[in-house]
Every structure is written in C-alpha cells, then in structure tokens.
Amino acid sequence: MDQNATTTEVLQGADELLMPTYAPLQIVPAHGHGSTIVDADDKRYIDLGGGIAVTSLGHGSPVLKQALLDQADRLWHVSNVFATEPAIRLAKQLTDLTFADRVFFSNSGAEANEAALKLARRHAFNNGETDRYEIISLEGSFHGRTLFTVSTGANPNYKTGFGPAIEGIRHVAPNDLPAIEAAISARTAAVILEPIQGEGGVRPLDHEYLRSVRSLCDRHGALLIFDEVQTGVGRTGPLYAYQQSGVVPDVLTTAKSLGGGVPIGATLAGGPAAEALTRATHGTTFGGNPLACSVASVVLDEVTSDEITTNVTVRSTQIRKALEELSAPSGIFAEVRGAGLLIGAELSDSYRDRAKEIQIAALEQGVVILVAGPNVLRFAPALNITAEEVDEGMSALGRVIEEVVNG
C-alpha cells in the first residue's frame, strides 16, 4: 500500500490487519496544516479535536518540524544507558517552570501515570511503610490502559476480561469531600486525580475541593498526584492546571500536548517524592529519546509565549460563546464547561446518548470534534487555532445541530 492509497483501501487494510481495538471514523486523514486536515479524497476538515489534545501547535508546525530535522541530523536514539543534552535541557525547562525537582521521561500518558503510581508505592516502601499501598482515585477518572492505570481508572468496561485488577485501589465520587475523608487512611500511598476529568466528561474539580484533598494528604502522609496528561502544557490557560488552582501536588504527569504530536510522556516530582525512584527501580528504553525531547523543548518555548497564552484565552471565549449561541434556540446543550481550550458541551436530556451521532455528522459537514462519553462533545483544538478556523468549525457544527434538532 502506497501513500496515495484510497480511503477504501486504507479502511479495508485497518479491518484486516490491525487488532480491532478501535472503530476508526470513516475518513482517512492524509495531510494537515495548522488546524486543517485533508483526507485521502481531498476533502477538507477543521480540526477541533487536536488529535485528542495532542497537536498543541497544529499540524505541520514549522518550528516543530525544524526542531525534529535539526535533531535528526545529530542523534536519534542511544537508550537510557546514556544521558543526552536534549533530555537534560527539557528536564531543566520542566523543573524551572513547575514545582518539580526531578523528571522521569517515558513515551505516553499511560506510562507517565504508571511511573507515578509505582513511585507512590515505592515512596512508602522506602519509608518502611509496607502496609501503605492503597491508591485513591475518582469515579469518572481515566489514567491509561496499562494494567495498573486501567485498574486505577474508573471505567469498568476497560477492565473486563483482564483478570484480577490491581489490588488496593479505591474509587470515590469527585468533588465529594466526605467521601474522600472516609476513604483516606494510614494505608493510603497516594490520591490521584485529574484537575479536569477529560474522558469522564470534561468535568472540572472545584479548587476548594483540591485544597481540601491536599490537606488530607498532608495529614495522612499520602502523596497527591495530579494527572495533567490532558490538561497540561497550556491547554487550560496556565502551563499546568494546578497553577490556576493554587494547589501544588507532589507528583504530576504530563504527555499529549507536550510533544505536539511526537510521542513523549513525563512524570514530575518534587520534595521527598522526587527521590523515591532510584537506580533499577523503574525504566524505559525509549524514554528521553533525543528526537522527542528536542521537539518537546520547542513546544514549551512556544506555549509559554504571550502570543499563545493570549490566544488560548480569546479562542476559549469564542468557542464557548458560539456553543451557547448554537444551543439557545433548542437547548441542545445542558452545560458548557471546562477551561482554556479543553471544553465540554453536555447534551440535554432530550438529546441524550447522541454525542457519537453528532460527531459522525460533524465529519460529513467538514469538522472534527471529540466525544467524552455518550453525552458530551469535547473540543481540544490546537492552542494556536485562529479566529477564522473557529468560526468555520462552529458554522459547520451549527449545520449539524440544525439537522439533529429537526430530526
């Protein structure tokens, strides 16, 4: 199969050759620029999904492409047997910009969370607290698809058929302080949460709740882990969502937007937690890859610029206003929520369970959107998306909503 394969050929190949863990949408992206995707049939789409909050600077970013090419001329991969300048440079940026003292590089959000959870248990073990191994997570959470992270996440469908789940995981309702007060104890190694639940419906956690959880962790000797795989790297306004809440975690995980499309993950830790993983306690062959680290370093430079941070705020207001205006005649959306350019539009009762239908209809109208469960449309576009691209995407979505409302 060559690069000019048709949509039918690619989808048939996916059906025959790939393990059927996904049900791919019925278009085949062929190339992209900025917030525009063109498929194998030369149809153009406005991308309001950003590769599930990954393409932070859009498709084909010139500065990221140049960073990749420059590093490709130097060094691609040497494994974790060596330290390389790109990895140390990126680690220095991350520690300078956050609370963290040390960084562990991996290849994805799931791996970053896996490292964070292992770190929490190892931290307790190092302190001689072998009975402190429980992890408290929230209902509606998603932390990845490894056995540990899928056990920590709350979706039972992702756990079925994989044998016994990792023991010692407890789930409590989000924003319910009495529930977590009742669950936390001297056996709790860590509490892990997303400041804004992504897959769980783009649901922000109250800042007061986060402050209370921080206090509970301090009182009981547990670590606080923020999963910022989806909320991080400028997605919600500040570099990381914790910086808006005023609550500092012990450990933070980041991925998705960090690489701008190149696979990379990182686990950040500060204070005593930063010393928990010592030689031979954890590892990865590809983590800290020079190519990925060089690109991520430029991503951080770009997303911390005044131009990008201002654009996130302005485009967020533009999208939220457009969604509210589209909803006004019919009340199709019960709520529009989120922060920055991570926005969820929850369908009202009259349109329940139709998010996937709307997503597919939006493709037909030339706009890519995401879903977060059966009732929430999710928007996570590039942080440098333009006003014109937002207008075009919202106009297309308006045509879809009109179709849905009119039956």
mmCIF file of C-alpha atoms in Angstrom:
data_model
loop_
_atom_site.group_PDB
_atom_site.id
_atom_site.type_symbol
_atom_site.label_atom_id
_atom_site.label_comp_id
_atom_site.label_asym_id
_atom_site.label_seq_id
_atom_site.Cartn_x
_atom_site.Cartn_y
_atom_site.Cartn_z
ATOM 1 C CA MET A 1 0.000 0.000 0.000
ATOM 2 C CA ASP A 2 1.460 3.366 -1.009
ATOM 3 C CA GLN A 3 0.957 6.918 0.242
ATOM 4 C CA ASN A 4 -1.741 7.520 -2.383
ATOM 5 C CA ALA A 5 -3.984 4.704 -1.175
ATOM 6 C CA THR A 6 -7.701 5.415 -1.288
ATOM 7 C CA THR A 7 -9.975 5.717 1.723
ATOM 8 C CA THR A 8 -11.483 2.326 0.949
ATOM 9 C CA GLU A 9 -8.066 0.648 0.696
ATOM 10 C CA VAL A 10 -6.831 2.074 3.999
ATOM 11 C CA LEU A 11 -10.000 1.262 5.933
ATOM 12 C CA GLN A 12 -10.040 -2.246 4.467
ATOM 13 C CA GLY A 13 -6.396 -2.664 5.497
ATOM 14 C CA ALA A 14 -7.230 -1.497 9.020
ATOM 15 C CA ASP A 15 -10.068 -4.004 9.203
ATOM 16 C CA GLU A 16 -7.889 -6.875 8.038
ATOM 17 C CA LEU A 17 -4.501 -6.104 9.561
ATOM 18 C CA LEU A 18 -4.959 -4.154 12.797
ATOM 19 C CA MET A 19 -6.197 -5.652 16.037
ATOM 20 C CA PRO A 20 -9.786 -4.400 16.255
ATOM 21 C CA THR A 21 -9.360 -2.393 19.447
ATOM 22 C CA TYR A 22 -10.747 0.737 17.782
ATOM 23 C CA ALA A 23 -13.617 1.568 15.459
ATOM 24 C CA PRO A 24 -11.988 4.181 13.210
ATOM 25 C CA LEU A 25 -14.076 7.009 11.823
ATOM 26 C CA GLN A 26 -14.761 6.569 8.130
ATOM 27 C CA ILE A 27 -12.293 9.109 6.793
ATOM 28 C CA VAL A 28 -8.546 8.730 6.261
ATOM 29 C CA PRO A 29 -6.518 11.857 7.098
ATOM 30 C CA ALA A 30 -3.774 12.289 4.510
ATOM 31 C CA HIS A 31 -2.117 15.586 5.428
ATOM 32 C CA GLY A 32 -2.711 18.634 7.564
ATOM 33 C CA HIS A 33 -1.636 22.211 8.139
ATOM 34 C CA GLY A 34 -2.462 24.261 11.202
ATOM 35 C CA SER A 35 -5.986 23.327 12.263
ATOM 36 C CA THR A 36 -6.927 21.931 8.861
ATOM 37 C CA ILE A 37 -6.907 18.256 7.846
ATOM 38 C CA VAL A 38 -7.292 16.966 4.287
ATOM 39 C CA ASP A 39 -8.371 13.371 3.775
ATOM 40 C CA ALA A 40 -7.416 10.808 1.141
ATOM 41 C CA ASP A 41 -10.311 12.010 -1.009
ATOM 42 C CA ASP A 42 -9.137 15.646 -0.802
ATOM 43 C CA LYS A 43 -11.973 16.715 1.486
ATOM 44 C CA ARG A 44 -11.029 19.449 3.961
ATOM 45 C CA TYR A 45 -11.874 19.482 7.680
ATOM 46 C CA ILE A 46 -11.441 21.961 10.519
ATOM 47 C CA ASP A 47 -9.798 20.083 13.371
ATOM 48 C CA LEU A 48 -11.334 20.961 16.744
ATOM 49 C CA GLY A 49 -10.085 17.730 18.342
ATOM 50 C CA GLY A 50 -6.344 18.252 18.112
ATOM 51 C CA GLY A 51 -5.544 14.542 17.978
ATOM 52 C CA ILE A 52 -7.225 14.236 21.403
ATOM 53 C CA ALA A 53 -5.474 17.311 22.839
ATOM 54 C CA VAL A 54 -2.095 16.402 21.333
ATOM 55 C CA THR A 55 -1.345 18.678 18.360
ATOM 56 C CA SER A 56 -0.756 21.714 20.564
ATOM 57 C CA LEU A 57 0.703 23.797 17.722
ATOM 58 C CA GLY A 58 -1.405 22.320 14.936
ATOM 59 C CA HIS A 59 -0.461 20.046 12.076
ATOM 60 C CA GLY A 60 2.867 20.539 10.323
ATOM 61 C CA SER A 61 4.142 23.241 12.675
ATOM 62 C CA PRO A 62 7.226 24.772 11.004
ATOM 63 C CA VAL A 63 9.082 25.302 14.297
ATOM 64 C CA LEU A 64 8.476 21.726 15.442
ATOM 65 C CA LYS A 65 9.429 20.349 12.046
ATOM 66 C CA GLN A 66 12.695 22.298 12.167
ATOM 67 C CA ALA A 67 13.449 21.051 15.677
ATOM 68 C CA LEU A 68 12.890 17.470 14.530
ATOM 69 C CA LEU A 69 15.080 17.881 11.462
ATOM 70 C CA ASP A 70 17.866 19.602 13.392
ATOM 71 C CA GLN A 71 17.999 16.812 15.960
ATOM 72 C CA ALA A 72 17.701 14.129 13.271
ATOM 73 C CA ASP A 73 20.986 15.437 11.854
ATOM 74 C CA ARG A 74 22.647 14.927 15.237
ATOM 75 C CA LEU A 75 21.377 11.917 17.181
ATOM 76 C CA TRP A 76 18.209 9.810 17.091
ATOM 77 C CA HIS A 77 18.475 7.268 19.892
ATOM 78 C CA VAL A 78 21.024 5.862 22.322
ATOM 79 C CA SER A 79 18.750 4.398 25.077
ATOM 80 C CA ASN A 80 18.839 5.107 28.789
ATOM 81 C CA VAL A 81 22.429 3.873 29.024
ATOM 82 C CA PHE A 82 23.431 7.498 28.307
ATOM 83 C CA ALA A 83 22.309 10.956 29.333
ATOM 84 C CA THR A 84 21.767 13.314 26.384
ATOM 85 C CA GLU A 85 21.655 17.087 26.149
ATOM 86 C CA PRO A 86 18.073 17.274 24.738
ATOM 87 C CA ALA A 87 16.683 15.279 27.680
ATOM 88 C CA ILE A 88 18.535 17.341 30.284
ATOM 89 C CA ARG A 89 17.514 20.575 28.568
ATOM 90 C CA LEU A 90 13.839 19.550 28.612
ATOM 91 C CA ALA A 91 14.066 18.385 32.224
ATOM 92 C CA LYS A 92 15.554 21.761 33.185
ATOM 93 C CA GLN A 93 12.715 23.580 31.452
ATOM 94 C CA LEU A 94 10.083 21.475 33.215
ATOM 95 C CA THR A 95 11.635 21.864 36.647
ATOM 96 C CA ASP A 96 12.158 25.615 36.153
ATOM 97 C CA LEU A 97 8.536 26.082 35.085
ATOM 98 C CA THR A 98 6.943 23.915 37.794
ATOM 99 C CA PHE A 99 7.258 22.751 41.408
ATOM 100 C CA ALA A 100 9.268 19.687 40.389
ATOM 101 C CA ASP A 101 12.831 18.785 41.325
ATOM 102 C CA ARG A 102 13.218 15.715 39.107
ATOM 103 C CA VAL A 103 11.690 14.254 35.942
ATOM 104 C CA PHE A 104 11.259 10.737 34.557
ATOM 105 C CA PHE A 105 10.698 10.590 30.787
ATOM 106 C CA SER A 106 8.521 7.981 29.100
ATOM 107 C CA ASN A 107 6.559 7.662 25.873
ATOM 108 C CA SER A 108 2.907 8.268 26.745
ATOM 109 C CA GLY A 109 0.462 9.432 29.354
ATOM 110 C CA ALA A 110 -0.255 5.882 30.481
ATOM 111 C CA GLU A 111 3.442 5.276 31.082
ATOM 112 C CA ALA A 112 3.787 8.572 32.934
ATOM 113 C CA ASN A 113 0.912 7.561 35.216
ATOM 114 C CA GLU A 114 2.292 4.043 35.641
ATOM 115 C CA ALA A 115 5.549 5.582 36.857
ATOM 116 C CA ALA A 116 3.686 7.944 39.200
ATOM 117 C CA LEU A 117 1.699 5.120 40.792
ATOM 118 C CA LYS A 118 4.780 2.934 41.199
ATOM 119 C CA LEU A 119 6.609 5.936 42.649
ATOM 120 C CA ALA A 120 3.890 6.394 45.279
ATOM 121 C CA ARG A 121 4.108 2.798 46.462
ATOM 122 C CA ARG A 122 7.901 2.825 46.355
ATOM 123 C CA HIS A 123 7.964 6.060 48.371
ATOM 124 C CA ALA A 124 6.008 4.348 51.150
ATOM 125 C CA PHE A 125 8.197 1.227 50.913
ATOM 126 C CA ASN A 126 11.360 3.325 51.202
ATOM 127 C CA ASN A 127 9.949 4.819 54.389
ATOM 128 C CA GLY A 128 9.380 1.367 55.861
ATOM 129 C CA GLU A 129 5.582 1.592 55.481
ATOM 130 C CA THR A 130 4.924 -1.692 53.705
ATOM 131 C CA ASP A 131 1.206 -1.572 54.553
ATOM 132 C CA ARG A 132 0.818 1.792 52.821
ATOM 133 C CA TYR A 133 -0.019 0.762 49.273
ATOM 134 C CA GLU A 134 -3.613 1.874 48.618
ATOM 135 C CA ILE A 135 -4.390 4.312 45.819
ATOM 136 C CA ILE A 136 -7.483 6.518 45.914
ATOM 137 C CA SER A 137 -8.890 7.534 42.540
ATOM 138 C CA LEU A 138 -12.104 9.240 41.483
ATOM 139 C CA GLU A 139 -15.208 7.943 39.797
ATOM 140 C CA GLY A 140 -15.208 9.079 36.169
ATOM 141 C CA SER A 141 -11.413 9.063 36.022
ATOM 142 C CA PHE A 142 -9.184 7.803 33.221
ATOM 143 C CA HIS A 143 -5.446 7.293 33.683
ATOM 144 C CA GLY A 144 -4.378 4.974 30.858
ATOM 145 C CA ARG A 145 -4.588 1.396 29.587
ATOM 146 C CA THR A 146 -1.762 -0.440 31.341
ATOM 147 C CA LEU A 147 -2.996 -2.918 33.934
ATOM 148 C CA PHE A 148 -2.111 -0.606 36.839
ATOM 149 C CA THR A 149 -3.535 2.553 35.245
ATOM 150 C CA VAL A 150 -6.688 0.881 33.946
ATOM 151 C CA SER A 151 -7.270 -0.530 37.417
ATOM 152 C CA THR A 152 -6.829 2.953 38.830
ATOM 153 C CA GLY A 153 -9.251 4.413 36.289
ATOM 154 C CA ALA A 154 -12.964 4.120 36.929
ATOM 155 C CA ASN A 155 -14.404 2.718 33.695
ATOM 156 C CA PRO A 156 -15.341 -0.949 34.338
ATOM 157 C CA ASN A 157 -15.575 -1.683 30.605
ATOM 158 C CA TYR A 158 -11.821 -1.188 30.262
ATOM 159 C CA LYS A 159 -11.083 -3.812 32.937
ATOM 160 C CA THR A 160 -13.360 -6.661 31.895
ATOM 161 C CA GLY A 161 -11.576 -9.821 30.794
ATOM 162 C CA PHE A 162 -8.100 -8.940 32.028
ATOM 163 C CA GLY A 163 -8.082 -10.998 35.168
ATOM 164 C CA PRO A 164 -7.920 -9.620 38.691
ATOM 165 C CA ALA A 165 -7.443 -5.872 38.832
ATOM 166 C CA ILE A 166 -4.506 -4.458 40.750
ATOM 167 C CA GLU A 167 -5.476 -4.628 44.408
ATOM 168 C CA GLY A 168 -5.580 -1.690 46.772
ATOM 169 C CA ILE A 169 -7.455 0.744 44.506
ATOM 170 C CA ARG A 170 -10.401 2.683 45.917
ATOM 171 C CA HIS A 171 -12.764 4.943 43.962
ATOM 172 C CA VAL A 172 -14.746 7.828 45.414
ATOM 173 C CA ALA A 173 -17.085 10.422 43.921
ATOM 174 C CA PRO A 174 -15.411 13.595 42.600
ATOM 175 C CA ASN A 175 -15.930 16.868 44.472
ATOM 176 C CA ASP A 176 -17.293 14.850 47.419
ATOM 177 C CA LEU A 177 -15.093 15.764 50.362
ATOM 178 C CA PRO A 178 -16.796 13.498 52.947
ATOM 179 C CA ALA A 179 -16.288 10.516 50.610
ATOM 180 C CA ILE A 180 -12.553 11.002 50.338
ATOM 181 C CA GLU A 181 -12.269 11.821 54.043
ATOM 182 C CA ALA A 182 -13.830 8.439 54.769
ATOM 183 C CA ALA A 183 -11.559 6.609 52.298
ATOM 184 C CA ILE A 184 -8.131 8.032 53.140
ATOM 185 C CA SER A 185 -6.127 6.367 55.899
ATOM 186 C CA ALA A 186 -2.655 5.358 57.044
ATOM 187 C CA ARG A 187 -2.737 2.732 54.247
ATOM 188 C CA THR A 188 -3.116 5.364 51.512
ATOM 189 C CA ALA A 189 0.025 5.756 49.414
ATOM 190 C CA ALA A 190 -1.462 8.375 47.090
ATOM 191 C CA VAL A 191 -4.528 10.140 45.817
ATOM 192 C CA ILE A 192 -4.540 10.549 42.029
ATOM 193 C CA LEU A 193 -6.899 12.894 40.224
ATOM 194 C CA GLU A 194 -7.322 14.952 37.066
ATOM 195 C CA PRO A 195 -7.909 18.669 37.804
ATOM 196 C CA ILE A 196 -10.413 18.476 34.949
ATOM 197 C CA GLN A 197 -11.668 14.986 34.166
ATOM 198 C CA GLY A 198 -11.221 14.513 30.421
ATOM 199 C CA GLU A 199 -12.662 11.169 29.339
ATOM 200 C CA GLY A 200 -15.107 11.480 32.235
ATOM 201 C CA GLY A 201 -16.950 14.338 30.548
ATOM 202 C CA VAL A 202 -14.677 17.418 30.828
ATOM 203 C CA ARG A 203 -15.647 17.905 34.476
ATOM 204 C CA PRO A 204 -13.557 20.412 36.474
ATOM 205 C CA LEU A 205 -12.835 19.673 40.105
ATOM 206 C CA ASP A 206 -13.585 22.549 42.491
ATOM 207 C CA HIS A 207 -10.498 24.415 43.625
ATOM 208 C CA GLU A 208 -11.701 24.288 47.225
ATOM 209 C CA TYR A 209 -12.032 20.514 46.902
ATOM 210 C CA LEU A 210 -8.452 20.297 45.588
ATOM 211 C CA ARG A 211 -7.206 22.360 48.524
ATOM 212 C CA SER A 212 -9.018 20.086 50.949
ATOM 213 C CA VAL A 213 -7.584 16.959 49.321
ATOM 214 C CA ARG A 214 -4.107 18.488 49.595
ATOM 215 C CA SER A 215 -4.666 18.996 53.325
ATOM 216 C CA LEU A 216 -5.960 15.444 53.745
ATOM 217 C CA CYS A 217 -2.898 14.008 52.006
ATOM 218 C CA ASP A 218 -0.593 16.059 54.219
ATOM 219 C CA ARG A 219 -2.443 14.967 57.350
ATOM 220 C CA HIS A 220 -2.341 11.257 56.452
ATOM 221 C CA GLY A 221 1.133 11.132 54.888
ATOM 222 C CA ALA A 222 -0.107 10.319 51.384
ATOM 223 C CA LEU A 223 1.225 11.715 48.120
ATOM 224 C CA LEU A 224 -1.008 13.838 45.891
ATOM 225 C CA ILE A 225 -0.701 13.020 42.174
ATOM 226 C CA PHE A 226 -2.170 15.288 39.514
ATOM 227 C CA ASP A 227 -2.780 13.584 36.187
ATOM 228 C CA GLU A 228 -2.296 16.504 33.778
ATOM 229 C CA VAL A 229 -1.851 14.374 30.678
ATOM 230 C CA GLN A 230 -4.793 16.145 29.050
ATOM 231 C CA THR A 231 -4.952 19.424 30.983
ATOM 232 C CA GLY A 232 -1.256 20.265 30.768
ATOM 233 C CA VAL A 233 1.092 22.242 28.517
ATOM 234 C CA GLY A 234 -1.032 25.372 28.169
ATOM 235 C CA ARG A 235 -4.264 23.537 27.431
ATOM 236 C CA THR A 236 -6.303 25.201 30.198
ATOM 237 C CA GLY A 237 -4.546 28.591 30.209
ATOM 238 C CA PRO A 238 -1.513 28.301 32.516
ATOM 239 C CA LEU A 239 1.200 25.796 31.666
ATOM 240 C CA TYR A 240 -0.428 23.314 34.060
ATOM 241 C CA ALA A 241 -3.891 23.441 35.586
ATOM 242 C CA TYR A 242 -2.550 23.119 39.150
ATOM 243 C CA GLN A 243 -1.047 26.589 38.741
ATOM 244 C CA GLN A 244 -4.551 28.026 38.415
ATOM 245 C CA SER A 245 -5.859 26.225 41.494
ATOM 246 C CA GLY A 246 -3.106 27.233 43.861
ATOM 247 C CA VAL A 247 -2.688 23.594 44.893
ATOM 248 C CA VAL A 248 0.752 22.055 44.420
ATOM 249 C CA PRO A 249 0.891 18.245 44.018
ATOM 250 C CA ASP A 250 3.786 16.003 44.970
ATOM 251 C CA VAL A 251 3.764 14.328 41.561
ATOM 252 C CA LEU A 252 2.435 15.478 38.191
ATOM 253 C CA THR A 253 2.122 13.557 34.941
ATOM 254 C CA THR A 254 2.217 15.139 31.510
ATOM 255 C CA ALA A 255 2.119 13.908 27.892
ATOM 256 C CA LYS A 256 -0.238 14.591 24.932
ATOM 257 C CA SER A 257 0.395 18.288 24.104
ATOM 258 C CA LEU A 258 3.970 18.095 25.420
ATOM 259 C CA GLY A 259 5.207 16.544 22.188
ATOM 260 C CA GLY A 260 2.914 18.424 19.823
ATOM 261 C CA GLY A 261 2.320 15.107 18.026
ATOM 262 C CA VAL A 262 5.587 13.332 18.828
ATOM 263 C CA PRO A 263 5.110 10.607 21.486
ATOM 264 C CA ILE A 264 6.509 11.645 24.861
ATOM 265 C CA GLY A 265 5.436 11.479 28.489
ATOM 266 C CA ALA A 266 6.955 12.745 31.717
ATOM 267 C CA THR A 267 6.486 12.182 35.439
ATOM 268 C CA LEU A 268 7.436 15.204 37.536
ATOM 269 C CA ALA A 269 8.061 15.021 41.274
ATOM 270 C CA GLY A 270 9.094 17.445 43.987
ATOM 271 C CA GLY A 271 10.346 17.178 47.553
ATOM 272 C CA PRO A 272 10.858 13.707 49.055
ATOM 273 C CA ALA A 273 8.776 12.122 46.284
ATOM 274 C CA ALA A 274 11.474 13.098 43.782
ATOM 275 C CA GLU A 275 13.901 10.694 45.473
ATOM 276 C CA ALA A 276 11.589 7.642 45.532
ATOM 277 C CA LEU A 277 12.633 6.010 42.265
ATOM 278 C CA THR A 278 16.291 5.095 42.493
ATOM 279 C CA ARG A 279 18.601 3.116 40.231
ATOM 280 C CA ALA A 280 16.968 -0.020 38.734
ATOM 281 C CA THR A 281 13.555 0.606 40.328
ATOM 282 C CA HIS A 282 11.968 1.751 37.058
ATOM 283 C CA GLY A 283 12.993 2.275 33.449
ATOM 284 C CA THR A 284 12.169 2.510 29.756
ATOM 285 C CA THR A 285 14.208 2.032 26.600
ATOM 286 C CA PHE A 286 12.821 4.958 24.635
ATOM 287 C CA GLY A 287 12.130 7.445 27.436
ATOM 288 C CA GLY A 288 14.112 10.664 26.985
ATOM 289 C CA ASN A 289 14.593 9.990 23.284
ATOM 290 C CA PRO A 290 16.595 12.918 21.803
ATOM 291 C CA LEU A 291 14.166 13.432 18.912
ATOM 292 C CA ALA A 292 11.097 13.635 21.159
ATOM 293 C CA CYS A 293 12.824 15.772 23.790
ATOM 294 C CA SER A 294 14.065 18.281 21.208
ATOM 295 C CA VAL A 295 10.555 18.762 19.851
ATOM 296 C CA ALA A 296 9.007 18.991 23.328
ATOM 297 C CA SER A 297 11.549 21.626 24.315
ATOM 298 C CA VAL A 298 10.376 23.853 21.469
ATOM 299 C CA VAL A 299 6.738 23.139 22.369
ATOM 300 C CA LEU A 300 7.374 24.517 25.854
ATOM 301 C CA ASP A 301 9.037 27.628 24.419
ATOM 302 C CA GLU A 302 6.046 28.253 22.179
ATOM 303 C CA VAL A 303 3.160 27.538 24.561
ATOM 304 C CA THR A 304 4.624 29.737 27.293
ATOM 305 C CA SER A 305 4.788 32.724 24.939
ATOM 306 C CA ASP A 306 2.387 35.635 25.455
ATOM 307 C CA GLU A 307 1.022 35.084 21.949
ATOM 308 C CA ILE A 308 -0.123 31.528 22.639
ATOM 309 C CA THR A 309 -1.397 32.107 26.180
ATOM 310 C CA THR A 310 -3.466 35.072 24.974
ATOM 311 C CA ASN A 311 -4.817 33.070 22.052
ATOM 312 C CA VAL A 312 -5.946 30.257 24.382
ATOM 313 C CA THR A 313 -7.960 32.730 26.451
ATOM 314 C CA VAL A 314 -9.508 34.521 23.474
ATOM 315 C CA ARG A 315 -10.325 31.396 21.469
ATOM 316 C CA SER A 316 -11.792 29.740 24.566
ATOM 317 C CA THR A 317 -14.210 32.630 24.963
ATOM 318 C CA GLN A 318 -15.032 32.490 21.248
ATOM 319 C CA ILE A 319 -15.818 28.747 21.303
ATOM 320 C CA ARG A 320 -17.884 28.888 24.489
ATOM 321 C CA LYS A 321 -19.901 31.831 23.193
ATOM 322 C CA ALA A 322 -20.508 30.084 19.874
ATOM 323 C CA LEU A 323 -21.677 26.891 21.622
ATOM 324 C CA GLU A 324 -24.065 28.838 23.833
ATOM 325 C CA GLU A 325 -25.479 30.663 20.806
ATOM 326 C CA LEU A 326 -25.886 27.400 18.884
ATOM 327 C CA SER A 327 -27.723 25.920 21.852
ATOM 328 C CA ALA A 328 -30.025 28.854 22.538
ATOM 329 C CA PRO A 329 -32.875 28.027 20.096
ATOM 330 C CA SER A 330 -33.214 24.366 21.087
ATOM 331 C CA GLY A 331 -31.452 23.942 24.415
ATOM 332 C CA ILE A 332 -29.420 21.082 22.977
ATOM 333 C CA PHE A 333 -26.631 21.686 25.491
ATOM 334 C CA ALA A 334 -27.364 21.422 29.194
ATOM 335 C CA GLU A 335 -23.977 22.867 30.120
ATOM 336 C CA VAL A 336 -20.787 24.160 28.522
ATOM 337 C CA ARG A 337 -17.801 23.707 30.843
ATOM 338 C CA GLY A 338 -14.047 23.286 31.035
ATOM 339 C CA ALA A 339 -11.138 25.707 30.914
ATOM 340 C CA GLY A 340 -8.996 27.218 28.184
ATOM 341 C CA LEU A 341 -9.102 25.026 25.101
ATOM 342 C CA LEU A 342 -10.436 21.934 26.848
ATOM 343 C CA ILE A 343 -14.185 22.431 26.566
ATOM 344 C CA GLY A 344 -17.096 20.062 27.021
ATOM 345 C CA ALA A 345 -20.677 20.601 25.857
ATOM 346 C CA GLU A 346 -23.046 18.241 27.667
ATOM 347 C CA LEU A 347 -26.194 17.264 25.799
ATOM 348 C CA SER A 348 -29.520 17.974 27.467
ATOM 349 C CA ASP A 349 -31.940 15.172 28.358
ATOM 350 C CA SER A 350 -33.831 15.494 25.067
ATOM 351 C CA TYR A 351 -30.651 14.607 23.148
ATOM 352 C CA ARG A 352 -29.055 12.081 25.486
ATOM 353 C CA ASP A 353 -26.705 9.410 24.139
ATOM 354 C CA ARG A 354 -26.308 11.171 20.781
ATOM 355 C CA ALA A 355 -22.757 12.523 21.091
ATOM 356 C CA LYS A 356 -21.307 9.887 18.739
ATOM 357 C CA GLU A 357 -24.049 10.533 16.196
ATOM 358 C CA ILE A 358 -23.235 14.247 16.270
ATOM 359 C CA GLN A 359 -19.514 13.543 15.918
ATOM 360 C CA ILE A 360 -20.107 11.464 12.773
ATOM 361 C CA ALA A 361 -22.499 14.031 11.314
ATOM 362 C CA ALA A 362 -19.916 16.750 12.005
ATOM 363 C CA LEU A 363 -17.385 14.892 9.861
ATOM 364 C CA GLU A 364 -19.833 14.978 6.992
ATOM 365 C CA GLN A 365 -20.039 18.750 7.442
ATOM 366 C CA GLY A 366 -16.247 19.110 7.497
ATOM 367 C CA VAL A 367 -15.378 19.475 11.177
ATOM 368 C CA VAL A 368 -13.560 17.101 13.559
ATOM 369 C CA ILE A 369 -14.809 17.047 17.146
ATOM 370 C CA LEU A 370 -14.339 14.610 20.008
ATOM 371 C CA VAL A 371 -16.698 12.949 22.444
ATOM 372 C CA ALA A 372 -16.245 12.319 26.171
ATOM 373 C CA GLY A 373 -18.752 9.591 26.854
ATOM 374 C CA PRO A 374 -22.190 9.291 25.226
ATOM 375 C CA ASN A 375 -23.437 12.725 26.263
ATOM 376 C CA VAL A 376 -20.557 15.182 25.934
ATOM 377 C CA LEU A 377 -18.995 16.813 22.884
ATOM 378 C CA ARG A 378 -15.353 17.609 23.591
ATOM 379 C CA PHE A 379 -13.240 20.329 21.992
ATOM 380 C CA ALA A 380 -9.432 20.336 22.349
ATOM 381 C CA PRO A 381 -8.039 22.160 19.308
ATOM 382 C CA ALA A 382 -4.537 23.448 18.687
ATOM 383 C CA LEU A 383 -3.555 26.236 21.053
ATOM 384 C CA ASN A 384 -2.750 28.469 18.070
ATOM 385 C CA ILE A 385 -6.041 27.916 16.254
ATOM 386 C CA THR A 386 -7.226 31.097 14.538
ATOM 387 C CA ALA A 387 -10.488 33.007 14.915
ATOM 388 C CA GLU A 388 -11.354 32.180 11.306
ATOM 389 C CA GLU A 389 -10.816 28.456 11.855
ATOM 390 C CA VAL A 390 -13.012 28.519 14.952
ATOM 391 C CA ASP A 391 -15.750 30.369 13.059
ATOM 392 C CA GLU A 392 -15.636 27.854 10.220
ATOM 393 C CA GLY A 393 -15.769 24.912 12.606
ATOM 394 C CA MET A 394 -18.630 26.348 14.643
ATOM 395 C CA SER A 395 -20.602 27.134 11.477
ATOM 396 C CA ALA A 396 -20.264 23.510 10.398
ATOM 397 C CA LEU A 397 -21.329 22.325 13.835
ATOM 398 C CA GLY A 398 -24.308 24.652 13.624
ATOM 399 C CA ARG A 399 -25.494 22.859 10.498
ATOM 400 C CA VAL A 400 -25.200 19.539 12.327
ATOM 401 C CA ILE A 401 -27.192 20.801 15.308
ATOM 402 C CA GLU A 402 -29.895 22.070 12.977
ATOM 403 C CA GLU A 403 -30.109 18.616 11.410
ATOM 404 C CA VAL A 404 -30.303 16.911 14.803
ATOM 405 C CA VAL A 405 -32.893 19.311 16.194
ATOM 406 C CA ASN A 406 -35.051 18.980 13.087
ATOM 407 C CA GLY A 407 -34.851 15.196 13.201
#
